[in-house]
Amino acid sequence: MLQAIETRSDPAIGRRGFLKMAGAGGLALAFCLRPGSAFAAASDGGGSTLNAYVVVTPDNSVTIFATNPEIGQGIKTSFAMIIAEELDADWSRVKVETAAVDPKRYGNQSSGGSMSTPRNWDTLRRAGATARAMLVAAAADEWKVPAAECSTDKNTVIHAATGRKRSYGELAIKASQQAVPGAGSVPLKDRKDYKLLGTRVTGVDNLQVVTGRPLFGIDVRLPGMLYGNYTKCPAVGGKVANANLDTVKRLPGVKDAFVLDGNGRPEEVMPGVAVIANSTWRAINAKRALQVTWDESLASKDNSTEAAAKARDLAKGSGDHVISNVGDVDAAFGNAAKTVDAFYEYPFLCHATLEPMNTTAWFHDGVMEIWSPTQAPTRGLSQVAALLKLPEDKVVVHQTRVGGGFGRRGTNDFICEAASIAMKVNAPVKLQWTREDDMAHDFHRVAGFHAFKGALDANGKLTAWQDHLITFTADGKQPVHGGDLPVAEFPVNVLANARVTRSMMPLMIPCGSWRAPGSNGFAYAIEGFIHELAVAAGRDHLEFRLEMLGDPRWLKPGDPASLNTGRAAAVIKLAAEKAGWGKSMPKGSGMGLAFHFCHLGHVAEVAEVSVDDKKKLTVHRITVAADIGPVVNLSGAEAQCQGAALDGLSTMVGHQIDIEQGRIKQLNFADYPLLRMRSAPPVDVHFIQSYFSPTGMGEPALPPIAAAICNAIFAATGDRVRRLPLSKSGYTI
């Protein structure tokens, strides 16, 4: 699984490139990120298909190449930390570089679903441990002592019995000549022996970010570069009938303007008009002067207000499709001491990334070269190759740092548009979307509606659960992305009697991944209704919520990817304890609790709020408790929890995307206001450092926050918020 290579042995890197990295020689380790996969020999037999690698150079530095896109989640730092821990590297001597996008060497390179860490954890640990073993073998061979007598610490191999020491840099070349131990033959550290993992480590790019260094896609500059934008029909599905191209071409600085037919796929290239100019400013000015007549005969006529009204009518029925049905729900309701009904709804949302979509593309020498802030560079490479009918080895994608992804940049329409435009421009061209483009042509978070019914017995115990989900479909067969409930979504998987059904409404507006897809909406509704049931039962919410979990167990025995009720109970108790659950609260103040499991993360949150007589909401504190397995970078994990909680708060206060005649109504932050710093509460984060498999932290902390705050509002005021955003119920922040 791992292979040592000399400076002349890997044609994929190239001798010149390797020498540049290794400084005239050293140890380079290539390792596979796909568990169970094997190395395939290169065509000339001189190397391997690589996924990632470590270089140890004679100057005693360690260079680690991070393969996955850095979208603010800290993966560039945490990947290096995992390797450095097992390598016993001196972190002050570690350099971290972004790897090339190369599917033959690295396989699929992407960041999304909080899966970068769980997918790569064991392999990265083995990579560091194997590198360490080869360095130890080199020293032991030189000293003629057993390798078992040697230890390592901070880029140094030590033979305690004789006091001899050699730096990794001094051993690098000799280490590269050692036999590579089998992937399963090197011991991995026990967590108690970690020195680096679980500590707070500053992000490797932080200094460059805060000092404005050009790391992002929007920063790319190339000699002779031109600037472009692309105008599509405001209603998806529309085509260009005609446009005032001649007028636009005569504007100052404009180099060209032309129509692209595209391939009719929103995730790639829809029909539109490209404008090319010698500056971004002139390109945008020309875009404002552009007048297009659209053929909207096949375009979207979606209307979100009408859809919401229809959902309320559909909620009166039983649903067209059964998602889950366990026990005897009807009998349980018939025997109930009390039943509770409620209707919850949440709106369409956009991603609102700080950096609007952009890509720089240059077609030269038969090669399409691309610089892009994408979450899915490997898929982008394949899409461009297929779109332009080029061999994949004629498409080169350079991944830049990403100024906010949240799932949006997992869709590569902006890359495909830039590449299509570049085929018609004899120079590098940067496609830059405006904020209005970004919001009008997002892949939105889908709206959702839930008609709930719950049954309580005479002791206030939940005996039956019913959820009729009303969602959307693009093809009439399956819900749109993020619009469906899993078959065993909580609490169906812990109750003896539960039924979940689904109805669907047609939708043309494209929907896509949005931080914690699916969970970001239905966690609010489910956790809110659970609180309603606790109140109806006259019971403490914490006690009621813990009772629902039952005994500690995996809900899918043998499947560590399923919800573990013991881990869930532990984070709920920890969040409640740290927040001071049950303490006396002044009038107009309250606490709310919510829990959710997604992306392998168990997270509970408690919000403490107050509401004045004008419905002004103040969130005083958010307490987060999480079990995500061993935490790699405590600083990064805390930041992700804090960011997710504040992102969720910002979203629930006033965010809503309205659709009329297939058009998005909110096109800039004046109509889609983000949370201001003055309204951002402190977020206290607590981790249970468990021995379970680790997961990422970009998504699991977002879903619980909306329910936690709405439950706190009820505790403070007695007002039940069943519709988001809060502004629809008159609340301000």
XYZ file of C-alpha atoms in Angstrom:
733
model
C 0.000 0.000 0.000
C 3.002 2.287 0.434
C 5.988 2.694 -1.782
C 9.334 4.422 -1.365
C 10.543 6.127 -4.515
C 13.901 7.589 -5.435
C 14.326 10.930 -7.119
C 14.208 9.394 -10.570
C 11.556 6.703 -10.121
C 8.177 8.422 -10.464
C 7.293 9.828 -13.879
C 4.018 11.197 -12.498
C 5.979 13.624 -10.327
C 8.910 13.926 -12.702
C 12.581 14.083 -11.747
C 12.767 17.855 -12.043
C 9.645 18.344 -9.938
C 10.801 15.862 -7.335
C 14.207 17.511 -7.019
C 12.469 20.835 -6.514
C 10.464 19.301 -3.656
C 13.153 17.146 -2.141
C 16.101 19.475 -2.359
C 18.497 17.054 -4.064
C 17.284 13.846 -2.489
C 15.250 12.361 0.318
C 12.470 10.022 1.271
C 9.213 10.246 -0.599
C 6.332 8.054 0.460
C 3.307 7.534 -1.711
C 0.240 6.101 -0.057
C -3.240 5.142 -1.089
C -6.288 6.951 0.244
C -8.753 4.306 -0.837
C -8.836 1.456 1.692
C -8.357 -1.884 0.017
C -7.148 -0.552 -3.302
C -3.846 -1.610 -4.798
C -1.129 0.282 -6.608
C -1.234 0.037 -10.365
C 2.062 0.291 -12.212
C 2.558 3.277 -14.445
C 2.648 2.635 -18.160
C 6.433 2.558 -18.329
C 6.808 0.561 -15.103
C 8.681 3.395 -13.401
C 6.149 4.426 -10.748
C 2.726 3.953 -9.270
C -0.713 5.468 -9.372
C -0.453 7.663 -6.307
C -3.031 9.180 -4.023
C -0.970 11.311 -1.666
C 2.617 11.400 -0.454
C 5.065 12.613 2.123
C 8.512 14.011 1.335
C 11.291 14.063 3.939
C 14.199 16.187 2.788
C 17.848 16.465 3.899
C 17.171 19.827 5.541
C 15.037 17.858 8.062
C 11.731 19.230 6.864
C 8.653 17.169 6.087
C 6.378 18.183 3.227
C 2.868 16.748 3.257
C 0.616 17.131 0.239
C -3.057 17.633 1.085
C -5.316 16.098 -1.519
C -8.797 17.318 -0.579
C -10.072 20.847 -1.263
C -9.677 23.316 1.594
C -13.073 25.000 1.902
C -12.569 26.471 5.356
C -13.123 23.205 7.196
C -9.405 22.903 8.018
C -8.743 19.656 6.173
C -5.413 20.873 4.798
C -4.184 21.186 8.379
C -5.852 18.121 9.887
C -4.695 15.705 7.169
C -1.115 16.802 7.816
C -1.610 16.464 11.580
C -2.793 12.855 11.254
C 0.313 11.895 9.290
C 2.646 13.973 11.441
C 1.344 12.335 14.634
C 2.190 8.808 13.511
C 5.416 10.013 11.932
C 6.488 11.677 15.190
C 7.254 14.738 13.125
C 8.299 18.084 14.523
C 5.257 20.191 13.577
C 7.428 23.289 13.334
C 9.319 21.519 10.523
C 6.211 20.414 8.608
C 5.241 22.122 5.364
C 1.803 21.509 3.869
C 1.117 21.946 0.175
C -2.013 21.503 -1.910
C -1.781 18.443 -4.131
C -2.353 18.499 -7.846
C -5.712 17.299 -9.111
C -4.801 13.927 -10.589
C -7.355 11.093 -10.461
C -4.784 8.563 -11.657
C -2.623 9.283 -8.614
C -5.152 10.354 -6.012
C -8.501 8.902 -6.977
C -11.488 11.074 -6.143
C -10.527 14.406 -4.604
C -13.477 16.142 -3.011
C -14.668 17.762 0.208
C -18.264 17.301 1.256
C -20.526 15.431 3.605
C -18.021 15.826 6.460
C -16.461 12.639 5.095
C -12.849 13.619 4.395
C -11.677 12.589 7.858
C -13.592 9.302 8.269
C -12.683 8.106 4.785
C -8.983 8.791 5.203
C -8.294 8.400 8.927
C -6.808 4.900 9.011
C -4.892 5.216 5.765
C -3.270 8.499 6.747
C -2.284 7.057 10.115
C -0.717 4.060 8.400
C 1.118 6.366 6.008
C 2.740 8.274 8.864
C 3.529 5.112 10.811
C 5.088 3.461 7.765
C 7.274 6.477 7.074
C 8.417 6.400 10.684
C 9.182 2.664 10.469
C 11.372 3.175 7.395
C 13.298 5.990 9.062
C 13.828 3.818 12.133
C 14.960 0.923 9.930
C 17.502 3.192 8.262
C 18.949 4.298 11.606
C 18.974 0.764 13.021
C 20.794 -0.477 9.934
C 23.382 2.273 10.258
C 23.924 1.647 13.981
C 23.696 -2.152 13.655
C 21.091 -2.385 16.409
C 17.588 -3.878 16.479
C 14.924 -1.477 15.266
C 12.910 -2.282 18.391
C 15.580 -0.527 20.469
C 15.023 2.749 18.621
C 12.449 5.412 19.340
C 11.426 8.627 17.610
C 10.585 12.170 18.640
C 10.328 15.435 16.683
C 12.012 14.412 13.420
C 14.667 12.422 15.249
C 15.452 8.714 15.635
C 16.952 7.910 19.050
C 18.898 4.910 20.370
C 18.552 5.422 24.103
C 21.046 2.715 25.082
C 23.966 4.497 23.398
C 22.595 8.035 23.288
C 22.899 8.196 19.509
C 20.513 10.389 17.496
C 19.963 11.047 13.810
C 17.570 13.515 12.260
C 15.014 12.408 9.699
C 16.772 14.624 7.185
C 20.056 12.813 7.698
C 18.307 9.454 7.289
C 16.036 10.401 4.389
C 18.031 8.977 1.488
C 18.916 5.754 3.325
C 15.303 5.393 4.454
C 14.130 5.536 0.842
C 16.194 2.388 0.192
C 14.509 0.353 2.938
C 11.906 -2.268 2.226
C 8.415 -0.892 2.639
C 6.637 -2.703 5.486
C 3.230 -4.154 4.798
C 0.318 -1.840 5.401
C -0.918 -3.861 8.380
C 2.459 -4.635 9.899
C 3.247 -1.261 11.460
C 1.765 -0.493 14.870
C -0.400 2.603 15.228
C -0.364 4.814 18.285
C -2.860 4.447 21.058
C -4.799 7.647 21.645
C -3.197 8.105 25.063
C 0.156 8.503 23.322
C -0.942 11.321 20.997
C 1.163 14.445 21.260
C -0.249 16.501 18.385
C -3.755 15.197 17.715
C -6.407 16.682 19.956
C -4.434 19.879 20.516
C -5.163 23.328 19.105
C -3.172 23.933 15.938
C -3.370 27.086 13.857
C -4.489 26.497 10.277
C -1.519 26.255 7.950
C -2.950 28.978 5.689
C -4.242 31.285 8.431
C -1.493 33.884 8.122
C -1.939 34.097 4.354
C -5.716 34.364 4.728
C -5.693 37.187 7.270
C -2.990 39.103 5.393
C -4.869 38.913 2.098
C -2.523 36.634 0.177
C -3.933 35.404 -3.167
C -5.095 31.901 -2.229
C -8.660 31.885 -3.549
C -10.077 31.329 -7.001
C -11.142 34.942 -7.201
C -7.467 35.939 -6.719
C -6.140 34.134 -9.808
C -4.205 36.367 -12.219
C -2.542 35.185 -15.426
C -0.579 37.142 -18.045
C -2.884 38.398 -20.779
C -5.983 37.329 -18.869
C -9.410 38.565 -19.918
C -12.548 38.773 -17.766
C -15.980 37.379 -18.468
C -19.452 36.913 -17.145
C -22.349 34.778 -18.231
C -26.036 35.722 -18.289
C -28.647 32.975 -18.129
C -32.405 33.094 -18.182
C -33.759 34.088 -14.736
C -36.182 31.153 -15.011
C -34.332 27.884 -15.398
C -35.051 26.225 -18.730
C -35.264 29.435 -20.763
C -33.255 29.941 -23.969
C -31.832 32.948 -25.770
C -34.197 34.257 -28.454
C -32.082 37.321 -29.300
C -29.701 39.789 -27.647
C -28.166 43.190 -28.426
C -24.698 41.724 -28.973
C -23.549 44.364 -31.461
C -24.316 47.148 -28.996
C -22.499 45.369 -26.180
C -19.422 44.699 -28.318
C -18.990 48.436 -28.934
C -18.761 49.262 -25.218
C -15.379 50.341 -23.760
C -13.063 47.441 -23.001
C -15.392 44.771 -24.374
C -13.565 42.190 -26.468
C -16.439 39.926 -27.434
C -20.009 38.874 -26.684
C -21.606 35.653 -27.876
C -24.368 33.137 -27.231
C -23.723 29.662 -25.856
C -26.378 27.025 -26.433
C -24.965 24.852 -23.641
C -26.099 21.298 -23.086
C -29.302 22.126 -21.188
C -28.071 20.715 -17.868
C -28.228 23.176 -14.941
C -25.255 21.450 -13.298
C -23.155 22.101 -16.413
C -24.078 24.716 -19.036
C -27.500 26.239 -19.602
C -28.090 28.573 -22.587
C -26.857 32.115 -22.091
C -24.778 35.069 -23.237
C -21.077 35.486 -22.470
C -19.441 38.906 -22.311
C -15.636 39.210 -22.448
C -13.775 42.389 -21.460
C -10.363 43.594 -20.343
C -11.433 44.073 -16.711
C -14.047 42.739 -14.324
C -15.549 46.195 -13.978
C -16.010 46.653 -17.721
C -17.385 43.144 -18.090
C -20.002 43.830 -15.394
C -20.888 47.208 -16.920
C -21.422 45.487 -20.263
C -23.575 42.854 -18.562
C -25.801 45.628 -17.233
C -26.192 46.980 -20.757
C -27.017 43.544 -22.138
C -30.611 43.099 -23.238
C -31.784 39.557 -23.854
C -35.157 38.333 -25.046
C -35.734 34.914 -23.552
C -37.723 32.036 -24.958
C -39.444 30.808 -21.799
C -41.820 28.351 -23.391
C -40.155 25.480 -21.523
C -38.906 27.487 -18.563
C -39.819 27.080 -14.898
C -43.118 28.512 -13.707
C -42.466 27.536 -10.084
C -44.123 29.571 -7.351
C -43.126 28.980 -3.729
C -46.200 30.674 -2.232
C -48.548 28.480 -4.245
C -46.482 25.414 -3.335
C -46.786 26.195 0.368
C -50.574 26.516 0.055
C -50.749 23.234 -1.808
C -48.604 21.569 0.859
C -51.099 22.561 3.521
C -53.879 20.932 1.490
C -51.807 17.794 0.908
C -51.098 17.594 4.627
C -54.758 16.795 5.190
C -54.251 13.495 3.379
C -52.283 10.431 4.382
C -49.448 10.689 1.848
C -48.788 9.010 -1.492
C -45.795 6.916 -0.438
C -44.947 5.084 2.782
C -41.354 5.659 3.879
C -41.519 3.766 7.189
C -44.251 1.842 8.980
C -43.503 -0.071 12.164
C -45.861 -1.521 14.764
C -49.571 -0.735 14.869
C -49.788 3.050 14.670
C -53.550 3.276 14.365
C -54.120 1.104 17.423
C -51.619 3.147 19.438
C -53.439 6.352 18.567
C -56.747 4.735 19.409
C -55.490 3.847 22.879
C -53.727 7.162 23.545
C -54.469 9.256 26.603
C -53.583 12.357 24.598
C -52.728 13.127 20.976
C -50.858 16.133 19.602
C -50.951 17.494 16.035
C -48.703 20.123 14.431
C -47.672 21.412 11.015
C -44.081 22.599 10.506
C -42.527 24.291 7.488
C -39.137 25.629 6.428
C -38.240 27.617 3.303
C -35.980 27.422 0.290
C -32.494 28.790 1.039
C -29.425 29.813 -0.954
C -25.815 29.166 0.045
C -24.652 32.799 0.179
C -20.953 31.919 0.031
C -18.688 34.888 0.651
C -16.790 34.242 -2.579
C -19.191 34.188 -5.539
C -18.737 31.445 -8.124
C -15.719 31.928 -10.376
C -13.257 29.979 -12.465
C -10.316 30.869 -14.661
C -9.912 28.755 -17.799
C -7.338 28.749 -20.596
C -7.405 26.559 -23.662
C -3.899 26.317 -25.082
C -1.811 23.701 -26.858
C -4.786 21.349 -26.982
C -5.152 21.452 -23.194
C -7.940 23.013 -21.128
C -6.292 24.385 -17.997
C -8.541 25.448 -15.130
C -8.101 27.235 -11.789
C -11.193 26.881 -9.638
C -12.495 27.053 -6.035
C -14.450 23.824 -6.297
C -15.377 21.197 -3.736
C -15.254 18.475 -6.383
C -12.232 19.008 -8.661
C -12.035 15.399 -9.836
C -15.651 15.399 -10.976
C -15.118 18.822 -12.527
C -12.233 17.482 -14.589
C -14.354 14.617 -15.908
C -17.322 16.903 -16.623
C -15.222 19.342 -18.624
C -13.569 16.543 -20.589
C -16.942 15.047 -21.522
C -18.503 18.439 -22.243
C -15.696 19.547 -24.562
C -15.047 16.051 -25.939
C -11.441 16.124 -24.760
C -9.432 13.226 -23.337
C -9.222 13.564 -19.563
C -5.450 13.895 -19.757
C -6.025 17.070 -21.778
C -7.861 18.737 -18.908
C -5.820 20.143 -16.007
C -7.590 21.438 -12.888
C -5.744 23.417 -10.227
C -7.590 23.528 -6.919
C -7.511 26.862 -5.102
C -8.654 27.610 -1.600
C -12.436 27.991 -1.451
C -14.152 31.054 0.006
C -17.131 29.148 1.370
C -18.650 25.981 -0.020
C -21.439 24.554 2.197
C -22.194 22.071 -0.600
C -22.719 24.669 -3.344
C -19.334 24.124 -4.911
C -19.921 20.408 -5.159
C -21.841 21.357 -8.306
C -19.482 22.463 -11.084
C -21.656 24.573 -13.375
C -19.294 27.537 -12.999
C -16.337 25.381 -14.109
C -18.212 24.034 -17.116
C -19.327 27.527 -18.130
C -15.796 28.911 -17.862
C -14.358 26.059 -19.918
C -17.013 26.468 -22.604
C -16.337 30.198 -22.810
C -12.561 29.676 -22.892
C -12.896 27.494 -25.991
C -14.005 30.640 -27.841
C -11.422 33.038 -26.378
C -7.784 33.072 -27.449
C -6.494 33.931 -23.961
C -6.965 32.964 -20.327
C -10.391 34.152 -19.188
C -11.759 34.487 -15.674
C -15.490 33.895 -15.356
C -16.780 35.952 -12.436
C -20.370 35.641 -11.240
C -22.028 38.625 -9.569
C -23.848 38.200 -6.273
C -27.124 38.399 -8.198
C -25.958 35.584 -10.490
C -24.950 33.595 -7.442
C -28.345 33.787 -5.768
C -30.474 33.527 -8.903
C -28.688 30.404 -10.145
C -27.892 28.610 -6.912
C -28.699 24.956 -6.243
C -31.011 25.816 -3.388
C -31.851 24.100 -0.127
C -35.275 22.642 -0.743
C -38.253 23.754 1.326
C -40.161 21.174 3.347
C -43.414 20.620 5.224
C -44.262 18.125 7.986
C -47.701 17.202 9.313
C -47.022 15.495 12.653
C -49.158 13.518 15.030
C -48.018 12.001 18.317
C -49.652 9.762 20.920
C -48.981 9.900 24.674
C -50.089 7.383 27.291
C -51.401 8.199 30.766
C -47.831 8.369 32.117
C -46.778 10.904 29.508
C -44.748 8.430 27.487
C -44.603 8.665 23.692
C -46.341 5.600 22.252
C -46.820 6.485 18.564
C -45.403 8.864 15.968
C -46.695 9.936 12.577
C -45.013 12.275 10.068
C -46.453 13.170 6.682
C -43.620 14.828 4.726
C -44.560 17.083 1.800
C -41.574 17.719 -0.447
C -40.659 18.315 -4.108
C -39.670 16.245 -7.117
C -37.963 17.139 -10.386
C -38.734 13.915 -12.224
C -42.004 12.807 -10.649
C -40.296 9.733 -9.195
C -37.835 10.737 -6.499
C -37.556 13.733 -4.167
C -35.051 16.428 -5.099
C -31.680 16.382 -3.383
C -32.106 16.950 0.355
C -35.869 16.571 0.118
C -36.383 13.105 1.546
C -36.309 11.487 4.965
C -34.167 8.390 5.546
C -36.153 5.217 6.144
C -34.927 4.930 9.731
C -34.676 8.607 10.681
C -35.092 9.285 14.395
C -37.443 8.715 16.162
C -38.818 5.996 13.888
C -35.815 3.836 14.777
C -36.511 3.902 18.547
C -40.313 3.634 18.701
C -42.551 0.582 18.639
C -45.213 2.382 16.586
C -44.236 4.877 13.906
C -45.311 5.778 10.402
C -43.731 8.220 7.932
C -45.343 8.995 4.585
C -44.511 11.319 1.720
C -46.253 13.474 -0.855
C -44.418 15.348 -3.621
C -44.992 18.477 -5.678
C -43.282 19.258 -9.022
C -40.302 21.631 -9.091
C -37.944 22.813 -11.837
C -35.748 25.079 -9.700
C -32.547 23.065 -9.139
C -31.849 21.986 -5.568
C -28.624 20.619 -4.176
C -26.452 19.964 -1.173
C -26.725 22.608 1.538
C -24.763 22.213 4.774
C -26.058 18.946 6.301
C -28.433 18.095 3.416
C -31.892 17.048 4.525
C -30.965 17.215 8.200
C -30.743 21.016 8.036
C -34.524 21.154 7.650
C -36.201 18.155 9.159
C -34.124 18.247 12.378
C -35.804 21.574 13.165
C -39.255 20.111 12.628
C -38.697 16.771 14.356
C -36.910 18.182 17.395
C -39.477 20.956 17.707
C -42.356 18.500 17.710
C -40.626 16.287 20.268
C -40.516 19.315 22.555
C -44.222 19.891 21.923
C -44.899 16.334 23.017
C -42.842 16.781 26.188
C -44.789 19.926 27.039
C -48.109 18.179 26.336
C -47.004 15.333 28.600
C -46.185 17.812 31.361
C -42.634 16.530 31.530
C -39.152 18.001 31.502
C -37.850 18.012 27.951
C -34.442 16.610 28.927
C -36.008 13.678 30.778
C -38.508 13.045 27.966
C -35.767 13.152 25.306
C -33.502 10.752 27.167
C -36.358 8.319 27.776
C -36.977 8.109 24.030
C -33.433 6.838 23.457
C -33.796 3.806 25.705
C -30.829 1.618 26.625
C -27.363 2.325 25.121
C -27.055 0.493 21.816
C -26.255 0.817 18.144
C -29.564 1.139 16.306
C -28.020 -0.947 13.532
C -25.987 -3.571 15.424
C -22.478 -3.854 14.039
C -22.801 -0.660 12.028
C -20.666 2.132 13.548
C -22.209 4.533 11.044
C -25.601 4.289 12.751
C -26.929 6.273 15.679
C -25.687 5.061 19.049
C -28.221 5.839 21.770
C -25.565 5.807 24.480
C -23.454 8.392 22.649
C -26.592 10.446 22.008
C -27.564 10.399 25.684
C -24.027 11.346 26.713
C -23.890 14.502 24.575
C -27.435 15.502 25.583
C -26.505 15.222 29.249
C -23.209 17.059 28.710
C -24.838 19.953 26.851
C -27.524 20.240 29.533
C -24.962 20.158 32.333
C -22.663 22.758 30.770
C -25.604 25.051 29.959
C -27.041 24.832 33.490
C -30.258 23.113 32.455
C -33.022 23.600 35.003
C -31.642 26.757 36.548
C -34.030 29.557 37.465
C -34.622 31.946 34.549
C -35.994 35.517 34.644
C -39.319 36.323 33.014
C -39.052 36.429 29.230
C -36.041 34.079 29.223
C -35.767 30.391 28.516
C -33.605 27.472 27.484
C -34.164 25.095 24.605
C -32.571 21.734 23.891
C -32.183 19.742 20.673
C -30.162 16.763 19.477
C -29.401 15.403 16.038
C -27.305 12.637 14.532
C -25.938 13.060 11.025
C -22.683 12.572 9.120
C -21.576 10.150 11.884
C -21.689 12.957 14.462
C -23.770 12.955 17.658
C -24.457 16.584 18.619
C -26.670 18.207 21.252
C -27.200 21.938 21.672
C -28.789 24.162 24.291
C -29.748 27.758 23.502
C -30.372 30.388 26.167
C -32.545 33.271 24.937
C -34.670 36.182 26.023
C -37.526 37.893 24.175
C -38.826 41.394 24.899
C -42.385 42.672 24.498
C -41.647 43.734 20.906
C -40.498 40.193 20.014
C -36.857 41.183 19.812
C -34.875 37.996 20.317
C -31.536 37.922 22.092
C -29.558 34.698 22.035
C -27.319 34.908 25.094
C -25.386 31.678 24.703
C -25.284 28.472 22.699
C -23.803 25.348 24.275
C -22.678 22.552 21.983
C -21.719 19.026 23.042
C -20.437 16.618 20.411
C -19.094 13.106 20.065
C -17.283 12.833 16.740
C -14.705 10.277 17.842
C -11.107 11.418 18.359
C -10.779 15.104 17.576
C -7.928 15.785 15.169
C -7.483 19.543 15.575
C -9.301 20.921 18.611
C -9.051 24.472 17.309
C -10.503 23.541 13.934
C -13.277 21.384 15.403
C -14.328 24.134 17.815
C -14.373 26.637 14.974
C -16.550 24.353 12.854
C -19.046 23.911 15.708
C -19.168 27.640 16.328
C -19.513 28.420 12.634
C -22.247 25.832 12.126
C -24.275 27.076 15.088
C -24.003 30.710 13.992
C -24.718 29.784 10.377
C -27.865 28.010 11.521
C -28.885 30.969 13.663
C -28.329 33.406 10.798
C -30.378 31.230 8.484
C -33.378 30.801 10.769
C -33.773 34.475 11.640
C -34.563 36.009 8.259
C -33.418 33.825 5.397
C -35.975 32.781 2.829
C -35.882 32.328 -0.923
C -39.169 33.107 -2.656
C -39.905 31.947 -6.181
C -42.317 33.604 -8.603
C -42.768 32.631 -12.245
C -39.669 30.477 -11.939
C -37.578 33.417 -10.740
C -35.692 33.851 -7.479
C -36.873 37.037 -5.768
C -34.019 37.587 -3.271
C -30.922 38.527 -5.253
C -28.614 40.212 -2.754
C -27.979 40.599 0.942
C -30.379 43.514 1.268
C -33.163 40.935 0.847
C -31.258 38.049 2.427
C -29.605 39.579 5.514
C -26.767 37.740 7.208
C -26.315 37.673 10.971
C -24.360 40.689 12.246
C -21.517 40.353 14.708
C -23.457 42.360 17.297
C -26.115 39.633 17.324
C -23.731 36.672 17.406
C -23.769 34.979 20.830
C -20.848 33.126 22.410
C -20.805 29.455 21.468
C -19.322 27.107 24.077
C -18.130 23.815 22.627
C -17.477 20.569 24.508
C -16.268 17.289 23.026
C -16.467 13.730 24.277
C -13.156 12.308 23.063
C -14.409 8.802 22.324
C -12.607 5.882 20.729
C -15.170 5.508 17.955
C -14.277 6.181 14.328
C -13.837 9.916 13.729
C -15.953 12.124 11.536
C -15.775 15.662 10.231
C -17.375 18.610 11.998
C -18.466 20.842 9.124
C -22.087 19.723 9.172
C -23.254 17.842 12.315
C -23.498 20.957 14.523
C -25.876 22.868 12.250
C -29.147 20.833 12.322
C -29.954 21.075 16.068
C -29.683 24.852 16.442
C -33.023 25.923 14.914
C -35.028 23.626 17.171
C -32.947 24.535 20.230
C -33.684 28.245 19.728
C -37.370 27.772 18.898
C -37.779 25.523 21.932
C -36.110 28.243 24.025
C -38.496 30.852 22.591
C -41.408 28.700 23.739
C -39.870 28.359 27.198
C -39.486 32.143 27.354
C -42.822 33.205 25.864
C -45.169 30.257 25.376
C -45.149 31.009 21.628
C -44.603 27.927 19.458
C -42.693 28.709 16.246
C -43.608 26.154 13.594
C -42.569 28.167 10.564
C -39.154 29.487 9.572
C -37.715 32.030 9.221
C -38.458 33.670 12.571
C -39.191 36.949 10.821
C -42.421 35.374 9.511
C -43.579 35.188 13.119
C -42.591 38.780 13.855
C -39.256 38.117 15.576
C -36.182 40.285 15.091
C -32.634 39.900 16.363
